[in-house]
């Protein structure tokens, strides 16, 4: 098709008026959409979801070229065709029937058009009218289209501030898709529900939802990455920092690394940095230096600096300066917890640098209010294993213990264990993620040349296929 | 029970509870009757949106008094139940006029979670409160600050905070909290000090006389060297 287009362009370059250009674009658009419809029909005939994935990949491309004229024309064509088919099927009992997939696809096009024109109210109305029909379809091939539909349904309601009203519908839809094993839809709805709860800060309910449901494993990577991000946030709030860190790292790895997904990466990185600090590790400076993330991660950079040095005043200043940023990112409460980490680092620095120091001096260095305070805090720090020291109460000083040869303890073994587990997990996940086309399909394409052609086409599409602006949105 | 009887019973309960020397036994009986009435009217779990504002307000008032009463009679599970029911009223029915006791009760719940050492639930609850209230409202600020002190380990500030509780009901949970921090101090002291004179140890633990210190030490298997009046590791 691309070769044909090129030839056409060369021929037409001679004379082109604006109306002719418009018409040209319109025709190209209609041709593309027709191609997609044919693909959808092929998909239903062969029950192969690959064709549907191809259709969805052309989405961002078509989206940019949509106009109301084009949409009206397409819907008219489709309606007349379907009416003809109805008549024909009455006469001849033809096997070609009117496909709900095509209907949903057209509905999606309209929804996206409304979304891009910022007609959110109309979008919300249309989607709530159509969602009953979507839930009533029980077809395997509807899965991916339905997933996209649910996403936009929820998005419109979010943009019109009516998110809580769709919770019951989403919950019902989730049960239905789980029963039918519609993996993609189930994954999308789970993520939408989690997003819904977290939007209103109902962490407890989000947690219960996670406990009672299982995330389908066959869902696409995008949905999986989102799910990891939401899980990470829930765990971080519940003080389970190790799990949170694991989930967030997975989210960052699974997310597509393109320019359109920067929003998602920003959100995931912000949370990951804070969780690392809360666990006691300082994140590497390279994390902050990535070009796309540099500006958005700047406040977090300053906070990390304050924690690293152990300076409580600097921490308070940075906190006050960037309060609005943190509130918008929903990380404000987590950062408040960092105050304790600042003090811990301060104590650790002191214990390392002094073999013996009076409590009064500690009091001054950490800007604490009284010696009593200092004494209690240090006693607790010793118990938590932050420092190795003893306090002499009568004479009022703290004495650090001698530094022990670290290799004679268990530390190296534990560090090795961690690294090895990490590598093994990575390998297992990569093996699981590899996908091979089924043998039946290979038999169809008898000659090797056909196989080559198909693979080349697929690779090119994946290369050209850009991501939707909406797929990974910034506000999480 | 028809609505006006319920209202009358509620008013008697209100008067009794807020009087100078409430008869807690009688209040308990009123509450039992009111709870049954509410179930008959399906107040406690209202279905649908079209409920009378008055009825919702009335139920909320009754539940609030129930929560405060549970603290007076020192019945913590009952308090938990009332709070669970109150939470729907505070969060989901936000079109009702705000109750004057709302933040005080939310603060009490936070303190209870702290005293029972349920930190993850404490933080989950904290997320549902608006961020401005966290720093401005005295009822909420109190448990938040106490949590910070506990994390840092500055137990003397917790001890001093006992004196400035925003409401009397907070004292109940503060007492439970003091027990928790005594355990914490004891375990920290075990690792931090090689030896300590008994009187100092007593003051660290906020005990007033020696006998209490000895009793506490025996419960926690700490080494007391009587001859030199010292506590050793």
XYZ file of C-alpha atoms in Angstrom:
709
model
C 0.000 0.000 0.000
C 2.861 2.340 0.845
C 4.387 1.962 -2.651
C 1.058 2.882 -4.249
C 0.748 5.960 -2.087
C 4.197 7.149 -3.105
C 3.442 6.823 -6.797
C 0.196 8.687 -6.358
C 1.946 11.563 -4.576
C 4.490 11.977 -7.351
C 1.771 12.128 -9.979
C -0.405 14.574 -8.135
C 2.349 16.962 -7.222
C 1.780 18.913 -10.416
C -1.429 20.691 -9.506
C -3.008 20.690 -6.101
C -5.544 23.097 -4.710
C -6.452 23.087 -1.015
C -9.814 21.396 -1.622
C -8.180 18.700 -3.658
C -5.627 18.192 -0.906
C -8.391 17.853 1.648
C -10.158 15.360 -0.529
C -6.932 13.474 -1.009
C -6.325 13.221 2.706
C -9.909 12.210 3.288
C -9.691 9.435 0.761
C -6.444 8.179 2.229
C -8.015 8.152 5.657
C -11.079 6.293 4.444
C -8.882 3.794 2.684
C -6.903 3.164 5.866
C -10.000 2.693 7.934
C -11.444 0.354 5.332
C -8.264 -1.665 5.534
C -8.690 -1.889 9.279
C -12.251 -3.069 8.890
C -11.056 -5.790 6.550
C -8.446 -6.775 9.088
C -11.101 -6.985 11.771
C -13.202 -9.246 9.603
C -10.174 -11.420 8.919
C -9.551 -11.594 12.630
C -13.052 -12.821 13.357
C -12.936 -15.344 10.553
C -9.659 -16.871 11.669
C -10.042 -16.116 15.373
C -6.549 -14.670 15.404
C -5.982 -11.709 17.666
C -2.864 -10.641 15.778
C -4.963 -8.803 13.227
C -6.727 -6.893 15.932
C -3.379 -5.898 17.420
C -2.411 -4.584 13.991
C -5.569 -2.547 13.802
C -4.949 -1.076 17.225
C -1.395 -0.211 16.280
C -2.622 2.080 13.526
C -4.635 3.977 16.090
C -2.328 6.935 16.824
C -1.735 7.406 13.127
C -5.404 7.542 12.186
C -6.263 9.543 15.240
C -4.287 12.503 14.087
C -6.022 12.632 10.769
C -9.605 12.279 11.948
C -12.080 14.962 11.030
C -15.813 15.133 11.623
C -16.440 14.926 7.896
C -14.493 11.690 7.668
C -16.286 10.201 10.652
C -19.712 11.069 9.292
C -18.844 9.510 5.953
C -17.513 6.322 7.478
C -20.526 5.810 9.685
C -22.841 6.401 6.747
C -20.999 3.904 4.592
C -21.064 1.360 7.343
C -24.741 1.823 8.044
C -25.735 1.444 4.418
C -23.540 -1.622 4.128
C -25.033 -3.194 7.195
C -28.568 -2.462 6.000
C -27.743 -4.037 2.668
C -26.342 -7.053 4.429
C -29.490 -7.382 6.480
C -31.570 -7.374 3.352
C -29.304 -9.783 1.597
C -29.166 -12.180 4.482
C -32.948 -12.253 4.536
C -32.927 -13.156 0.832
C -29.979 -15.457 0.481
C -28.968 -16.503 4.001
C -25.441 -15.311 3.487
C -22.708 -16.169 5.891
C -21.331 -12.652 5.912
C -22.831 -10.924 8.902
C -22.700 -7.560 10.504
C -19.778 -7.532 12.929
C -19.994 -5.993 16.387
C -16.235 -5.615 16.294
C -16.528 -3.118 13.478
C -19.244 -1.308 15.355
C -17.064 -1.057 18.459
C -14.120 0.058 16.379
C -16.125 2.906 14.874
C -17.423 3.831 18.299
C -13.849 3.990 19.540
C -12.904 6.292 16.684
C -15.727 8.644 17.618
C -14.715 8.561 21.278
C -11.128 9.399 20.483
C -12.246 12.224 18.228
C -14.379 13.682 21.041
C -11.507 13.298 23.445
C -9.089 15.153 21.226
C -11.595 17.940 20.697
C -12.001 18.127 24.483
C -15.720 17.373 24.350
C -15.554 15.410 27.556
C -19.224 15.610 28.510
C -20.343 14.196 25.195
C -17.722 11.501 25.426
C -18.901 10.498 28.877
C -22.497 10.335 27.657
C -21.709 8.250 24.607
C -19.547 5.798 26.486
C -22.029 5.283 29.287
C -24.748 4.601 26.721
C -22.648 2.079 24.874
C -21.087 0.228 27.772
C -24.126 -1.958 28.381
C -23.821 -3.293 24.855
C -20.134 -4.005 25.273
C -20.689 -6.034 28.409
C -23.409 -8.055 26.649
C -21.074 -9.257 23.890
C -19.514 -12.572 24.661
C -16.956 -12.928 21.888
C -13.300 -13.807 22.188
C -12.266 -11.362 19.527
C -13.867 -8.408 21.283
C -11.363 -8.517 24.100
C -8.797 -5.963 22.979
C -11.311 -3.522 21.561
C -13.386 -3.748 24.727
C -10.288 -3.072 26.814
C -9.632 0.152 24.924
C -13.270 1.080 25.320
C -13.237 0.637 29.108
C -10.126 2.760 29.284
C -11.763 5.698 27.509
C -14.983 5.244 29.456
C -13.109 5.693 32.704
C -10.971 8.502 31.295
C -13.967 10.587 30.266
C -15.500 10.266 33.703
C -12.209 11.183 35.316
C -11.939 14.287 33.168
C -15.467 15.324 34.138
C -14.855 14.640 37.839
C -17.444 11.924 38.151
C -15.111 9.038 38.764
C -16.838 7.626 41.847
C -20.130 7.083 40.003
C -18.711 4.435 37.671
C -17.211 2.298 40.383
C -20.141 -0.136 40.561
C -20.234 -0.579 36.776
C -16.511 -1.254 36.681
C -16.724 -3.753 39.520
C -19.519 -5.642 37.737
C -17.581 -5.582 34.481
C -14.525 -6.927 36.262
C -16.402 -9.970 37.520
C -17.830 -10.646 34.043
C -14.504 -10.405 32.272
C -12.871 -12.608 34.872
C -15.531 -15.252 34.285
C -15.052 -15.099 30.551
C -11.265 -15.052 30.789
C -11.040 -11.877 28.712
C -7.513 -11.235 29.890
C -6.834 -7.866 28.364
C -10.153 -6.396 29.475
C -9.789 -7.859 32.929
C -6.336 -6.358 33.327
C -7.468 -2.972 32.066
C -10.478 -2.888 34.376
C -8.389 -3.906 37.386
C -6.021 -1.054 36.687
C -8.892 1.366 36.195
C -10.413 0.338 39.515
C -7.105 0.733 41.336
C -6.650 4.126 39.756
C -10.168 5.024 40.837
C -9.535 4.119 44.476
C -6.121 5.745 44.625
C -7.523 8.916 43.073
C -9.732 9.280 46.132
C -6.983 8.057 48.482
C -8.978 4.986 49.498
C -5.880 2.918 50.015
C -7.563 0.349 52.241
C -10.146 -0.538 49.601
C -7.508 -0.682 46.894
C -5.547 -3.080 49.062
C -8.573 -5.313 49.587
C -9.219 -5.372 45.823
C -5.659 -6.512 45.217
C -5.986 -9.245 47.823
C -9.183 -10.651 46.374
C -8.266 -10.645 42.676
C -5.502 -12.073 40.564
C -3.948 -10.161 37.744
C -4.142 -12.170 34.505
C -0.653 -13.134 33.411
C -1.276 -13.010 29.660
C -2.185 -9.345 29.616
C -0.021 -6.910 27.726
C 3.092 -5.359 29.186
C 1.551 -1.906 29.371
C -1.160 -3.043 31.722
C 1.287 -5.065 33.759
C 3.565 -2.060 34.218
C 0.633 0.050 35.398
C -0.444 -2.637 37.828
C 3.057 -2.799 39.305
C 3.076 0.950 39.784
C -0.233 0.975 41.666
C 0.841 -1.994 43.784
C 4.123 -0.275 44.593
C 2.302 2.813 45.753
C -0.058 0.836 47.990
C 2.772 -1.108 49.584
C 4.828 2.017 50.174
C 1.952 3.592 52.075
C 1.617 0.469 54.182
C 5.274 0.617 55.205
C 6.222 -2.505 53.217
C 9.192 -0.897 51.506
C 10.970 -4.009 50.248
C 7.974 -5.243 48.230
C 7.238 -1.707 47.060
C 10.765 -1.345 45.746
C 10.552 -4.632 43.880
C 7.244 -3.711 42.238
C 8.389 -0.246 41.239
C 11.606 -1.506 39.680
C 9.575 -4.000 37.654
C 7.215 -1.247 36.548
C 10.110 0.861 35.325
C 11.613 -2.066 33.448
C 8.401 -3.219 31.782
C 7.270 0.201 30.649
C 8.007 1.046 27.041
C 10.959 3.383 26.830
C 9.706 5.883 24.302
C 9.165 9.601 24.408
C 5.404 9.173 24.811
C 5.685 7.281 28.068
C 7.750 9.875 29.902
C 4.873 10.706 32.229
C 4.642 7.159 33.480
C 8.396 6.837 33.912
C 8.466 10.069 35.862
C 5.812 8.899 38.285
C 7.443 5.489 38.734
C 10.878 6.969 39.273
C 9.663 9.482 41.829
C 8.086 6.764 43.939
C 11.077 4.489 43.499
C 13.489 7.157 44.731
C 11.484 7.828 47.865
C 11.071 4.151 48.675
C 14.787 3.600 48.300
C 15.562 6.412 50.707
C 13.011 5.060 53.181
C 14.772 1.697 53.042
C 18.023 3.405 53.905
C 19.751 3.341 50.502
C 20.662 6.489 48.663
C 19.639 6.234 44.971
C 22.462 6.613 42.463
C 23.037 10.026 40.966
C 22.647 8.595 37.442
C 18.924 8.155 38.117
C 18.512 11.922 38.330
C 20.636 12.661 35.298
C 18.466 10.985 32.640
C 17.606 13.757 30.171
C 13.826 13.282 30.027
C 13.441 13.000 33.764
C 15.932 15.594 34.915
C 13.571 18.509 35.398
C 10.728 16.661 37.030
C 13.006 14.834 39.457
C 14.735 18.019 40.620
C 12.811 18.464 43.906
C 13.511 14.835 44.745
C 17.171 15.421 44.024
C 17.294 18.155 46.665
C 15.502 15.998 49.198
C 17.948 13.164 48.576
C 20.821 15.547 49.162
C 19.358 16.699 52.462
C 18.926 13.130 53.626
C 22.386 12.100 52.528
C 24.049 14.830 54.507
C 21.784 14.418 57.512
C 20.913 18.100 57.670
C 17.523 18.667 59.264
C 17.245 22.390 58.434
C 17.963 21.821 54.764
C 15.346 19.081 54.760
C 12.736 21.388 56.258
C 13.566 24.161 53.794
C 13.326 21.891 50.756
C 10.095 20.444 52.053
C 8.514 23.874 52.402
C 9.805 25.032 49.055
C 8.367 22.146 47.050
C 5.245 21.383 49.085
C 2.872 22.016 46.182
C 4.883 19.772 43.858
C 4.830 16.915 46.348
C 1.146 17.320 47.029
C 0.395 17.130 43.298
C 2.479 13.975 43.022
C 0.709 12.387 46.021
C 4.084 11.823 47.639
C 3.822 14.427 50.395
C 2.916 11.990 53.187
C 5.723 9.658 52.173
C 8.256 12.463 52.263
C 7.166 13.468 55.745
C 8.353 10.079 56.873
C 11.820 10.883 55.622
C 12.418 13.160 58.568
C 13.400 10.188 60.641
C 15.880 9.081 57.976
C 17.590 12.463 58.086
C 18.197 12.121 61.797
C 19.357 8.535 61.398
C 21.956 9.553 58.846
C 23.091 12.388 61.064
C 23.598 10.052 63.995
C 25.449 7.584 61.817
C 27.847 10.250 60.545
C 28.580 11.359 64.086
C 29.180 7.872 65.374
C 31.573 7.141 62.534
C 33.580 10.304 62.933
C 33.877 10.433 66.729
C 35.150 7.708 68.969
C 33.681 9.526 71.931
C 31.405 12.548 72.030
C 29.382 14.172 74.749
C 25.597 14.161 74.563
C 25.456 17.916 74.679
C 27.553 18.199 71.529
C 25.359 15.653 69.761
C 22.433 17.783 70.781
C 23.930 20.808 69.056
C 24.957 18.990 65.921
C 21.573 17.425 65.304
C 19.732 20.581 66.375
C 17.737 18.689 68.978
C 16.019 20.399 71.865
C 17.584 18.791 74.893
C 20.089 16.232 76.059
C 17.328 13.939 77.171
C 16.017 13.909 73.634
C 19.445 13.069 72.297
C 19.878 10.262 74.791
C 16.606 8.569 73.924
C 17.106 8.957 70.208
C 20.564 7.483 70.329
C 19.410 4.600 72.489
C 16.737 3.769 69.941
C 19.207 4.099 67.069
C 21.507 1.655 68.777
C 18.678 -0.797 69.233
C 17.678 -0.507 65.573
C 21.215 -1.348 64.555
C 21.916 2.000 62.927
C 25.097 2.544 64.929
C 27.369 0.505 67.081
C 27.955 2.339 70.322
C 27.293 2.539 74.035
C 26.087 5.389 76.201
C 27.628 6.307 79.507
C 24.781 7.883 81.402
C 26.522 9.424 84.450
C 29.215 11.192 82.524
C 26.938 11.931 79.613
C 28.785 10.757 76.577
C 28.469 8.251 73.762
C 31.327 5.945 72.917
C 31.552 4.199 69.533
C 32.641 0.604 69.356
C 35.742 -0.443 67.460
C 35.310 -1.104 63.765
C 35.123 -4.803 63.124
C 36.603 -6.515 60.082
C 33.550 -6.766 57.876
C 34.665 -9.788 55.919
C 34.631 -11.905 59.019
C 30.902 -11.337 59.429
C 28.027 -12.595 57.340
C 27.682 -9.390 55.331
C 29.482 -10.445 52.139
C 27.456 -13.636 51.965
C 24.187 -11.748 52.235
C 25.220 -9.222 49.597
C 26.100 -12.033 47.205
C 22.820 -13.761 47.921
C 20.880 -10.645 46.994
C 22.707 -10.189 43.709
C 22.267 -13.835 42.755
C 18.532 -13.832 43.518
C 18.097 -10.693 41.454
C 19.882 -12.176 38.431
C 17.936 -15.419 38.637
C 14.611 -13.536 38.820
C 15.581 -11.476 35.802
C 16.408 -14.591 33.815
C 13.175 -16.341 34.776
C 11.101 -13.367 33.804
C 12.820 -13.017 30.440
C 12.214 -16.665 29.631
C 8.557 -16.332 30.548
C 8.182 -13.226 28.417
C 9.361 -14.760 25.192
C 6.605 -15.512 22.753
C 6.633 -17.796 19.724
C 3.942 -17.987 16.991
C 1.895 -21.160 17.130
C 2.872 -24.134 14.961
C -0.478 -24.141 13.143
C 0.211 -20.716 11.767
C 3.584 -21.787 10.540
C 2.058 -24.629 8.537
C -0.242 -22.159 6.756
C 2.624 -20.183 5.351
C 4.030 -23.091 3.441
C 7.077 -21.581 1.837
C 9.954 -20.046 3.724
C 9.651 -16.881 1.683
C 6.173 -16.225 2.979
C 7.361 -16.660 6.518
C 10.145 -14.181 5.884
C 7.753 -11.678 4.366
C 5.361 -11.885 7.253
C 8.090 -11.414 9.807
C 9.491 -8.447 7.971
C 6.066 -6.840 7.802
C 5.525 -7.402 11.499
C 8.910 -5.995 12.442
C 8.324 -2.896 10.366
C 4.963 -2.316 11.946
C 6.373 -2.606 15.415
C 9.058 -0.132 14.476
C 6.647 2.312 12.921
C 3.950 1.769 15.447
C 4.067 4.679 17.809
C 2.360 4.743 21.117
C -0.824 6.484 21.926
C -0.549 9.689 23.861
C -3.176 8.398 26.199
C -1.715 4.993 26.881
C 0.665 6.236 29.478
C -0.676 9.364 30.996
C 1.152 11.559 33.398
C -1.230 11.801 36.281
C -1.003 8.644 38.342
C -39.863 2.478 66.861
C -41.270 5.453 65.012
C -39.042 8.366 64.250
C -40.172 10.783 66.954
C -39.647 8.192 69.681
C -36.144 7.619 68.414
C -35.486 11.340 68.479
C -36.788 11.601 72.039
C -34.630 8.718 73.194
C -31.641 10.260 71.496
C -32.223 13.533 73.311
C -32.384 11.813 76.682
C -29.160 10.007 75.858
C -27.526 13.247 74.797
C -28.490 15.016 77.994
C -27.348 12.152 80.182
C -24.029 11.752 78.416
C -23.134 15.414 78.401
C -24.136 16.035 81.994
C -21.553 16.568 84.685
C -21.688 13.056 86.104
C -23.094 10.748 83.485
C -24.545 7.436 84.500
C -22.664 5.262 82.047
C -24.773 2.215 82.746
C -27.951 3.975 81.696
C -26.277 5.422 78.634
C -25.323 1.922 77.630
C -28.931 0.799 77.812
C -30.146 3.747 75.742
C -27.530 2.997 73.127
C -28.642 -0.628 72.867
C -32.237 0.428 72.253
C -31.210 3.038 69.720
C -29.077 0.569 67.821
C -32.033 -1.772 67.394
C -34.195 1.145 66.277
C -31.632 2.141 63.700
C -31.525 -1.339 62.252
C -35.295 -1.321 61.980
C -35.121 1.856 59.999
C -32.167 0.469 58.040
C -30.158 3.482 59.105
C -26.898 1.806 59.669
C -26.435 0.631 56.088
C -28.640 2.953 54.063
C -29.396 1.855 50.530
C -29.735 4.296 47.681
C -29.377 8.009 47.695
C -32.808 9.190 48.691
C -32.484 9.215 52.455
C -33.723 11.970 54.617
C -31.005 14.369 55.699
C -32.431 14.446 59.211
C -32.289 10.693 59.572
C -28.682 10.559 58.442
C -27.708 13.346 60.801
C -29.472 11.652 63.684
C -27.739 8.349 63.063
C -24.398 10.015 62.864
C -24.922 11.800 66.185
C -25.946 8.553 67.860
C -22.873 6.749 66.509
C -20.596 9.544 67.690
C -21.967 9.416 71.209
C -21.600 5.647 71.075
C -17.926 5.987 70.157
C -17.209 8.443 72.960
C -19.157 6.342 75.442
C -17.095 3.257 74.564
C -13.969 5.084 75.616
C -15.479 6.140 78.920
C -16.291 2.532 79.763
C -12.919 1.462 78.356
C -14.363 -0.928 75.792
C -12.003 -0.853 72.826
C -13.663 -3.415 70.463
C -16.945 -1.516 70.770
C -15.110 1.674 69.917
C -13.662 0.025 66.819
C -17.127 -1.021 65.667
C -18.593 2.460 66.071
C -15.669 3.991 64.229
C -16.050 1.555 61.329
C -19.675 2.634 60.924
C -18.843 6.290 61.344
C -16.261 6.175 58.592
C -18.949 5.774 55.896
C -20.728 8.829 57.268
C -17.609 10.957 57.221
C -16.269 9.987 53.832
C -19.157 8.996 51.597
C -21.924 11.317 52.732
C -19.904 14.450 52.378
C -22.971 16.552 51.573
C -23.990 16.507 55.219
C -22.925 19.507 57.306
C -19.663 18.694 59.010
C -19.928 17.370 62.522
C -18.064 19.390 65.168
C -16.748 16.197 66.716
C -15.522 14.659 63.480
C -11.852 15.493 63.723
C -11.725 14.729 67.405
C -13.037 11.235 66.739
C -10.739 10.699 63.761
C -7.811 11.787 65.923
C -8.887 9.348 68.628
C -8.949 6.537 66.112
C -5.430 7.419 64.955
C -4.179 7.404 68.519
C -5.797 4.053 69.135
C -3.985 2.546 66.156
C -0.710 3.956 67.462
C -1.286 2.586 70.942
C -1.978 -0.846 69.483
C 1.140 -0.561 67.336
C -0.767 -1.004 64.066
C 1.444 1.325 62.109
C 0.514 0.355 58.539
C -3.183 0.927 59.285
C -2.251 4.209 60.933
C -0.592 5.396 57.757
C -3.417 4.145 55.537
C -5.876 6.151 57.656
C -3.611 9.164 57.447
C -3.894 9.118 53.662
C -7.642 9.675 53.807
C -7.293 12.920 55.733
C -6.882 16.158 53.801
C -3.289 17.362 53.867
C -4.129 20.810 55.268
C -5.774 19.312 58.299
C -2.640 17.307 59.004
C -0.734 20.383 60.054
C -3.460 22.743 61.231
C -6.080 20.768 63.116
C -5.046 20.203 66.745
C -6.929 16.937 67.027
C -5.079 15.454 64.085
C -1.752 17.130 64.728
C -1.451 15.462 68.112
C -1.339 11.811 66.937
C 0.765 12.747 63.895
C 3.379 14.382 66.090
C 3.342 11.486 68.525
C 3.997 9.092 65.639
C 6.992 11.196 64.615
C 8.359 11.184 68.152
C 7.919 7.432 68.384
C 9.769 6.881 65.118
C 12.668 9.059 66.198
C 12.741 7.612 69.653
C 12.402 10.857 71.593
C 10.176 9.335 74.225
C 10.449 12.277 76.567
C 8.470 14.309 74.085
C 5.797 11.638 74.089
C 5.759 11.860 77.881
C 5.402 15.632 77.759
C 2.672 15.383 75.148
C 0.575 13.692 77.784
C 0.114 17.037 79.376
C -1.284 18.784 76.329
C -3.908 16.425 74.992
C -6.620 18.246 73.061
C -9.403 16.272 74.733
C -9.885 14.135 77.808
C -10.634 11.002 75.868
C -7.108 11.039 74.491
C -5.739 10.331 77.967
C -7.100 6.805 77.867
C -5.016 5.860 74.871
C -2.014 7.809 76.091
C -1.860 5.538 79.118
C -1.757 2.472 76.903
C 0.891 4.193 74.844
C 3.058 4.830 77.892
C 3.196 1.081 78.502
C 4.335 0.531 74.929
C 7.070 3.108 75.168
C 8.298 1.695 78.453
C 8.886 -1.606 76.669
C 10.667 0.238 73.898
C 12.895 2.142 76.286
C 13.747 -1.017 78.155
C 14.833 -2.868 75.042
C 16.854 0.113 73.811
C 18.551 0.452 77.151
C 19.528 -3.183 77.078
C 21.675 -2.583 74.021
C 22.800 0.955 74.672
C 24.072 0.974 78.254
C 26.639 -1.259 79.846
C 25.560 -0.361 83.337
C 23.274 2.178 84.932
C 22.462 3.224 88.506
C 18.986 2.195 89.491
C 17.636 5.636 90.212
C 18.632 6.837 86.765
C 17.068 3.802 85.187
C 13.902 4.544 87.080
C 13.785 8.099 85.810
C 14.456 6.911 82.269
C 11.402 4.724 82.515
C 9.318 7.396 84.191
C 8.765 5.364 87.298
C 8.426 7.168 90.590
C 9.678 4.693 93.089
C 12.065 1.800 93.245
C 9.532 -0.967 93.733
C 7.910 -0.284 90.409
C 11.308 -0.418 88.755
C 12.079 -3.758 90.330
C 8.728 -5.183 89.338
C 9.158 -4.026 85.794
C 12.677 -5.427 85.667
C 11.526 -8.804 86.847
C 8.811 -8.927 84.175
C 11.359 -8.231 81.483
C 14.226 -10.324 82.819
C 16.656 -7.499 83.273
C 19.778 -7.908 85.358
C 19.716 -5.967 88.585
C 22.764 -6.010 90.755
C 21.332 -5.217 94.180
C 24.570 -4.800 96.013
C 25.794 -1.888 93.950
C 22.274 -0.738 93.105
C 23.090 -1.046 89.463
C 21.432 -2.362 86.371
C 23.755 -4.224 84.056
C 23.495 -5.610 80.547
